[in-house]
PDB file of C-alpha atoms in Angstrom:
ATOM      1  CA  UNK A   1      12.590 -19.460  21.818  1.00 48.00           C
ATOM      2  CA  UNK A   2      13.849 -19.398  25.262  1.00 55.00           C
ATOM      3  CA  UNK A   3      12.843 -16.427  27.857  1.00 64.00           C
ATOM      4  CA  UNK A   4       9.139 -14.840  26.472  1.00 65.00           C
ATOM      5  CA  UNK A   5      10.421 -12.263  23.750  1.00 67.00           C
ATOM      6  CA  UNK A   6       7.365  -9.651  24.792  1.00 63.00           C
ATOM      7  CA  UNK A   7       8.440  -9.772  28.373  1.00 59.00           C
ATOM      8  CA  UNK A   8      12.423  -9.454  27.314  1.00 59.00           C
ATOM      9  CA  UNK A   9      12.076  -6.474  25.441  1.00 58.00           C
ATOM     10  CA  UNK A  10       9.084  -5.153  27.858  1.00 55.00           C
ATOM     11  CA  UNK A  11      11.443  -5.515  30.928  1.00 53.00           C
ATOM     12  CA  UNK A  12      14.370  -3.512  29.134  1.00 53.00           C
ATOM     13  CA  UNK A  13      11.649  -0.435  28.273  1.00 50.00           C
ATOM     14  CA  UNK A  14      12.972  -0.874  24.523  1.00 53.00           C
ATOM     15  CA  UNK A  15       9.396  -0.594  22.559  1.00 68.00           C
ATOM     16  CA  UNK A  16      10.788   1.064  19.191  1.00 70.00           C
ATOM     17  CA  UNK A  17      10.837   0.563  16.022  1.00 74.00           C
ATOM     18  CA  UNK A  18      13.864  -1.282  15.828  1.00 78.00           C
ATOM     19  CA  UNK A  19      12.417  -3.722  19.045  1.00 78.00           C
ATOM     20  CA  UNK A  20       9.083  -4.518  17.007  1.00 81.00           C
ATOM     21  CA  UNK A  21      10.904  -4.941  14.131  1.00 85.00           C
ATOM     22  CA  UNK A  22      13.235  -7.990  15.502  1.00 84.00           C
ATOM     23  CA  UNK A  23       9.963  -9.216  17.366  1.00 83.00           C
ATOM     24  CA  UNK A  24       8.593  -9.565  14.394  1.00 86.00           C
ATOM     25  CA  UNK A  25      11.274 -11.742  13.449  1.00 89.00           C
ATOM     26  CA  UNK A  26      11.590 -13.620  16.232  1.00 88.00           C
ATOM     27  CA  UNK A  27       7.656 -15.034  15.754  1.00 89.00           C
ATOM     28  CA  UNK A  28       8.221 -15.266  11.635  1.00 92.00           C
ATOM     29  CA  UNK A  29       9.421 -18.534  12.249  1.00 91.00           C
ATOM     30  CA  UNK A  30       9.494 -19.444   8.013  1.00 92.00           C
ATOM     31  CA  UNK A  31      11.492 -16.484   7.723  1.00 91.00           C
ATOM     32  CA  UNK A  32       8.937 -14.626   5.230  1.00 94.00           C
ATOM     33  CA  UNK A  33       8.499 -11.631   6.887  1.00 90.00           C
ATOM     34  CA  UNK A  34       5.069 -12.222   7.656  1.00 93.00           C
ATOM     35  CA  UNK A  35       3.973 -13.603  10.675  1.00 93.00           C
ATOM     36  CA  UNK A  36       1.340 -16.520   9.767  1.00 95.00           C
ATOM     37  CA  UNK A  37      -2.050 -16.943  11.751  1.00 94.00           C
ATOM     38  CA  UNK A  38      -0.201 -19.761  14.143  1.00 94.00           C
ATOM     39  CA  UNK A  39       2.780 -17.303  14.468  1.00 94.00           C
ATOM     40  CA  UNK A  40       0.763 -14.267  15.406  1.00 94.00           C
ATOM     41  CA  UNK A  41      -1.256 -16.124  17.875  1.00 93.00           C
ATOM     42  CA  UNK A  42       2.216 -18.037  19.859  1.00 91.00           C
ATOM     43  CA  UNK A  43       3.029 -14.347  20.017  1.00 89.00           C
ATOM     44  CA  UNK A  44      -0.394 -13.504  21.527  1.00 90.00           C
ATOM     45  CA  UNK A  45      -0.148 -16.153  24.032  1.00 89.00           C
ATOM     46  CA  UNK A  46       3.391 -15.060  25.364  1.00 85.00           C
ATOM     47  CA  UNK A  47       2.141 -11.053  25.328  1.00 85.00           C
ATOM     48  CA  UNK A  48      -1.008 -11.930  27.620  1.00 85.00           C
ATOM     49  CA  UNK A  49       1.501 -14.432  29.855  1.00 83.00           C
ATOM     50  CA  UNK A  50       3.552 -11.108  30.270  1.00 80.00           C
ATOM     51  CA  UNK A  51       0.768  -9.373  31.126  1.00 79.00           C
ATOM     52  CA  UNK A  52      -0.954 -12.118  33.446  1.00 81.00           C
ATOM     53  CA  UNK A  53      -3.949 -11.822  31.465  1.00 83.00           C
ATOM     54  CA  UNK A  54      -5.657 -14.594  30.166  1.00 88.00           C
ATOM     55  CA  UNK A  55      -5.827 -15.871  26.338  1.00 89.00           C
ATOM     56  CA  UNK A  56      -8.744 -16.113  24.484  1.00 91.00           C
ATOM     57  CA  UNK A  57      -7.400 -18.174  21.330  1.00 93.00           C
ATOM     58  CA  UNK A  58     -11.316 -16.928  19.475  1.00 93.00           C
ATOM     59  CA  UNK A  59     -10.705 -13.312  20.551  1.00 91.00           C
ATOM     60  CA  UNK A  60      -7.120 -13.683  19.245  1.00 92.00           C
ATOM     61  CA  UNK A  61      -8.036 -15.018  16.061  1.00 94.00           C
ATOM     62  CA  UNK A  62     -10.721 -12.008  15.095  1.00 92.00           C
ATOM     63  CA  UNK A  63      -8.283  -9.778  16.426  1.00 92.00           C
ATOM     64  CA  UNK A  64      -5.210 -11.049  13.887  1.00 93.00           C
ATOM     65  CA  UNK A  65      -8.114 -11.148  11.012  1.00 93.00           C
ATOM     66  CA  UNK A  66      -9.081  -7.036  12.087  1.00 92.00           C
ATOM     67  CA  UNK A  67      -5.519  -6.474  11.543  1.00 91.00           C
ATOM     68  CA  UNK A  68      -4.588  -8.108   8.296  1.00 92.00           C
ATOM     69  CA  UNK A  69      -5.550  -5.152   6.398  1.00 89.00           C
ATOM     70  CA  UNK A  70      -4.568  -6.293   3.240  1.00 90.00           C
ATOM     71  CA  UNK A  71      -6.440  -9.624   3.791  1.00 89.00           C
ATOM     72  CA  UNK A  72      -3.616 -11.613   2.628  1.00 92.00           C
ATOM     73  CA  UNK A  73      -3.981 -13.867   5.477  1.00 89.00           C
ATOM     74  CA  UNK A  74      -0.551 -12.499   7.629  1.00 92.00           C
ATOM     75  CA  UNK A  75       0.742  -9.724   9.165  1.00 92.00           C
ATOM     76  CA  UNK A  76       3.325  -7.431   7.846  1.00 91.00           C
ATOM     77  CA  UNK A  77       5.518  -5.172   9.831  1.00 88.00           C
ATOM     78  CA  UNK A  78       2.777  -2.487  10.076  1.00 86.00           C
ATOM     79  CA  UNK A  79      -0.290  -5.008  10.482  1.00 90.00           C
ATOM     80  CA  UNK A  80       2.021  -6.252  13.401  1.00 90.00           C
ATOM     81  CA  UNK A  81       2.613  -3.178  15.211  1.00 85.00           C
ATOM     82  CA  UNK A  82      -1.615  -2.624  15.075  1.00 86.00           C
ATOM     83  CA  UNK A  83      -1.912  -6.306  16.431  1.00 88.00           C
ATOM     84  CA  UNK A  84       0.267  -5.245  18.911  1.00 85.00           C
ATOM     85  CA  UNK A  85      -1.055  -1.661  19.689  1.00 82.00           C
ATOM     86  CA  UNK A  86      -4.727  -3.655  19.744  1.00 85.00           C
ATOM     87  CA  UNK A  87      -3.972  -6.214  22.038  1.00 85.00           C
ATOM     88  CA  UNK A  88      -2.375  -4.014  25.017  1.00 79.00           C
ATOM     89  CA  UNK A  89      -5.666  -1.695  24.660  1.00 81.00           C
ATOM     90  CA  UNK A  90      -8.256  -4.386  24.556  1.00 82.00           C
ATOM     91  CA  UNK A  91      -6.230  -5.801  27.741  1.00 80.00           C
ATOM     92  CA  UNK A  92      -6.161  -2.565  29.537  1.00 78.00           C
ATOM     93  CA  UNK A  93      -9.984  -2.003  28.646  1.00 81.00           C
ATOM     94  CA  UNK A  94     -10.495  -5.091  30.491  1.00 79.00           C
ATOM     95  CA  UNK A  95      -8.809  -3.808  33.751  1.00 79.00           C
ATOM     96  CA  UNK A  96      -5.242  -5.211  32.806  1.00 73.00           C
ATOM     97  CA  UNK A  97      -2.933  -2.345  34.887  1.00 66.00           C
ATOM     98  CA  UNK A  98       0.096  -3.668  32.933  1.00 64.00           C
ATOM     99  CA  UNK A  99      -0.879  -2.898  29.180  1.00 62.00           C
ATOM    100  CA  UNK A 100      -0.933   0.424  30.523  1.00 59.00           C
ATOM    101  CA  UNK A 101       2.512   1.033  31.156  1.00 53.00           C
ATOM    102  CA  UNK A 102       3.630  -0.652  28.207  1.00 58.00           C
ATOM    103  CA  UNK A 103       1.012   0.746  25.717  1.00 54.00           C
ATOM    104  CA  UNK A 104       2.482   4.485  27.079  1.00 55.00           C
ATOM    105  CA  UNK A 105       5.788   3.396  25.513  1.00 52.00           C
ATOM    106  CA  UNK A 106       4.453   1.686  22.472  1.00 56.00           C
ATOM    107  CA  UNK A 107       1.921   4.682  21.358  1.00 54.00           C
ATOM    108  CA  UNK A 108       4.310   7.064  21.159  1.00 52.00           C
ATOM    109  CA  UNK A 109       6.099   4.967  18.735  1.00 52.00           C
ATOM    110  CA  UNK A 110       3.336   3.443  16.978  1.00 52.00           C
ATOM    111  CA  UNK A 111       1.916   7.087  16.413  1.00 55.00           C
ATOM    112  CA  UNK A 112       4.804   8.338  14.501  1.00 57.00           C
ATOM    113  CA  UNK A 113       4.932   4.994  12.702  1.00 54.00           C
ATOM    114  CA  UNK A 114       1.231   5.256  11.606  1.00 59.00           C
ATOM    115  CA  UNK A 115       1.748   9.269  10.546  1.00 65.00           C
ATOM    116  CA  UNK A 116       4.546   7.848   8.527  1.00 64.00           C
ATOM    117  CA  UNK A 117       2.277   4.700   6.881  1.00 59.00           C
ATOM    118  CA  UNK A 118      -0.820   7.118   6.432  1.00 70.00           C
ATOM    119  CA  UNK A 119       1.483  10.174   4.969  1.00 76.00           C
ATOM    120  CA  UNK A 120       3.376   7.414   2.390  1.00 73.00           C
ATOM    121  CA  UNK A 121       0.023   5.971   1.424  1.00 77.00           C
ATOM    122  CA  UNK A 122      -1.068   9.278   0.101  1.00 84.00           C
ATOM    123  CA  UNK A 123       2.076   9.962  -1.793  1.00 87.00           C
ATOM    124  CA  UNK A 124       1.428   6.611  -3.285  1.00 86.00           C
ATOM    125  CA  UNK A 125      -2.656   7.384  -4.229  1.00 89.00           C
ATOM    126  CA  UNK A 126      -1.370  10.864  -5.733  1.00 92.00           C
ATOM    127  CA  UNK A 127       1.377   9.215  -7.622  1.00 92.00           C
ATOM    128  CA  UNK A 128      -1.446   7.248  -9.171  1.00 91.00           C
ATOM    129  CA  UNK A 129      -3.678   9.631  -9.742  1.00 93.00           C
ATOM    130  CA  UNK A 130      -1.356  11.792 -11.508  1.00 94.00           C
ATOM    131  CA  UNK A 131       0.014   8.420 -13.073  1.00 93.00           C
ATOM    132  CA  UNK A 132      -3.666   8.057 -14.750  1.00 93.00           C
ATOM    133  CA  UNK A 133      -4.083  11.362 -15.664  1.00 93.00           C
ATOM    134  CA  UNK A 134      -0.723  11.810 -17.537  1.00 93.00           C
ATOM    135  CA  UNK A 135      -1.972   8.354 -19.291  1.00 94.00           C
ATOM    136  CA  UNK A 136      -5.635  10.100 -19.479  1.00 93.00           C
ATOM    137  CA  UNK A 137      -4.140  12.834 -21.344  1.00 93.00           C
ATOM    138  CA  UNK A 138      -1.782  11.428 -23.019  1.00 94.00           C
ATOM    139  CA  UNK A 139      -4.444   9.296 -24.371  1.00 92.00           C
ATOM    140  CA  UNK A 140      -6.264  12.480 -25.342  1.00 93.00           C
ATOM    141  CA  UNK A 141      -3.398  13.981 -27.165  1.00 92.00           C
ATOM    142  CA  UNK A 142      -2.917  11.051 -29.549  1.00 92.00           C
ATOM    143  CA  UNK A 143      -6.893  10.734 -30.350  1.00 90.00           C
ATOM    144  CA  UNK A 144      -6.273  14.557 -31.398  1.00 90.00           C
ATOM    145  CA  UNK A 145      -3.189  13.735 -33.375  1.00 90.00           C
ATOM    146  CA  UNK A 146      -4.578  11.237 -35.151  1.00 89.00           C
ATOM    147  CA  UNK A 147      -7.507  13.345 -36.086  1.00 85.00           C
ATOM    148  CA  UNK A 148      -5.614  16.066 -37.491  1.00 82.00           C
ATOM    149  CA  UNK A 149      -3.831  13.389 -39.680  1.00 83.00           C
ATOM    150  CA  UNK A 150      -6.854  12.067 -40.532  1.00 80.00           C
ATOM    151  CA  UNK A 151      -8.242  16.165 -41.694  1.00 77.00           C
ATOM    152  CA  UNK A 152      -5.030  16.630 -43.125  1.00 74.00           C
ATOM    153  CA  UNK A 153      -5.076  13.661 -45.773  1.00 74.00           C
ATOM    154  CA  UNK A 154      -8.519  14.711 -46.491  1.00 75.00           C
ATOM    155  CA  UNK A 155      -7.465  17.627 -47.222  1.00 69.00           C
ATOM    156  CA  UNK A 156      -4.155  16.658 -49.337  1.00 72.00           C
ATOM    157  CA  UNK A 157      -6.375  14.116 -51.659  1.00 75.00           C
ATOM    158  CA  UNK A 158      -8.716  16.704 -52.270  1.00 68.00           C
ATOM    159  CA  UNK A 159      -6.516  19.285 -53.824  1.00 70.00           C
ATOM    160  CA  UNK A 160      -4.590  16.498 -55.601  1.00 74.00           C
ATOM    161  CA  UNK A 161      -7.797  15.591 -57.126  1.00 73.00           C
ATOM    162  CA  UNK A 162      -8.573  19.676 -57.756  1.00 72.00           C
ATOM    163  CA  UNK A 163      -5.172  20.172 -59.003  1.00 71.00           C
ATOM    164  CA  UNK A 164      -5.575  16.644 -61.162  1.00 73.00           C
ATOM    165  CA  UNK A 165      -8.794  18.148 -62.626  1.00 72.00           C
ATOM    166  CA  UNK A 166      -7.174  21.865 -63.304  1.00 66.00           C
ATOM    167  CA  UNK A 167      -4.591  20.034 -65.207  1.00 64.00           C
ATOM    168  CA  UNK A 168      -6.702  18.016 -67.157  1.00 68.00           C
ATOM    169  CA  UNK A 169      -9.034  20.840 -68.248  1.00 69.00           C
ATOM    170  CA  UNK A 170      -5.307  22.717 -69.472  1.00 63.00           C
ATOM    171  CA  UNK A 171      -4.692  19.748 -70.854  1.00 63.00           C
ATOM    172  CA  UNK A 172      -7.795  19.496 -72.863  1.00 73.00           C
ATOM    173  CA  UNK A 173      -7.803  23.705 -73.478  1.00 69.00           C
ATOM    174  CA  UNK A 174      -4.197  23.071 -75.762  1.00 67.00           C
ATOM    175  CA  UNK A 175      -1.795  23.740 -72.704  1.00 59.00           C
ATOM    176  CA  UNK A 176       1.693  22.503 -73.159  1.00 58.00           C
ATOM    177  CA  UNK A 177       1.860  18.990 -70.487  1.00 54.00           C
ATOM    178  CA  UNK A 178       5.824  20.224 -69.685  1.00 54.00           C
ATOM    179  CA  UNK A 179       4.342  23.120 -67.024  1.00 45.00           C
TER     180      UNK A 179
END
């Protein structure tokens, strides 16, 4: 990997979307677009070298697993810029003065990333919800349907059997069959 990739893109004040995105590649070494549990943490370990804080391979671990929100066992894009987000606060909660500067940067753009994430999640749950209760009525509308099919062959054998016994009783009172 070379030079530390945190401390590259750190040093050139380039924490964007674009920046985490190529990070994000550059620790996905399988090329899946997840970054594994080995993955996440070498990228731990050369974010707290940046920082000159120390690594706590147990801490990083229960920090990856609070991240992996879909519990799928790696880190998407998104899951990856909370890891990221996570890591420079708990550092800076434990007295590290450079998380600070970099978390300033990195907020900001993790903000508007997680307004984005939340706002297309919703979209998504309403899509489904009105997704179900199309099918929900839909359902509904073809019980009904086939209930008024059902009433209206009732109906249709009855006065076939009515009109069968009108025309028998003609039948039987001399009518002429031809009417």
């Amino acid at each position: 990997m070379g030079q530390n990739p945190c401390k590259e893109m750190v040093q050139k004040h380039r924490i964007g979307e674009a920046e985490l995105e190529s990070l994000l590649k550059t620790y996905d070494t399988d090329r899946n677009g997840i970054l594994s549990e080995t993955e996440s943490l070498r990228f731990l370990k050369d974010l707290c070298k940046m920082l000159k804080y120390p690594f706590d391979e147990e801490n990083a671990k229960k920090l990856i697993q609070r991240c992996d929100n879909d519990s799928n066992g790696g880190l998407d894009l998104h899951e990856f810029k909370i890891l990221f987000l996570k890591a420079l606060q708990s550092a800076e909660e434990s007295g590290c003065s450079r998380a600070n500067v970099v978390q300033g940067d990195l907020t900001a753009s993790l903000l508007e990333v997680e307004e984005e994430h939340d706002a297309r999640e919703r979209r998504e749950e309403e899509e489904r919800l009105q997704a179900k209760k199309k099918e929900e009525l839909e359902a509904k509308n073809k019980a009904e349907r086939e209930e008024l099919v059902r009433k209206s062959c009732i109906l249709a054998k009855a006065a076939m059997k009515k009109n069968t016994n009108v025309v028998k009783k003609m039948l039987q009172q001399g009518a002429s069959p031809n009417i």
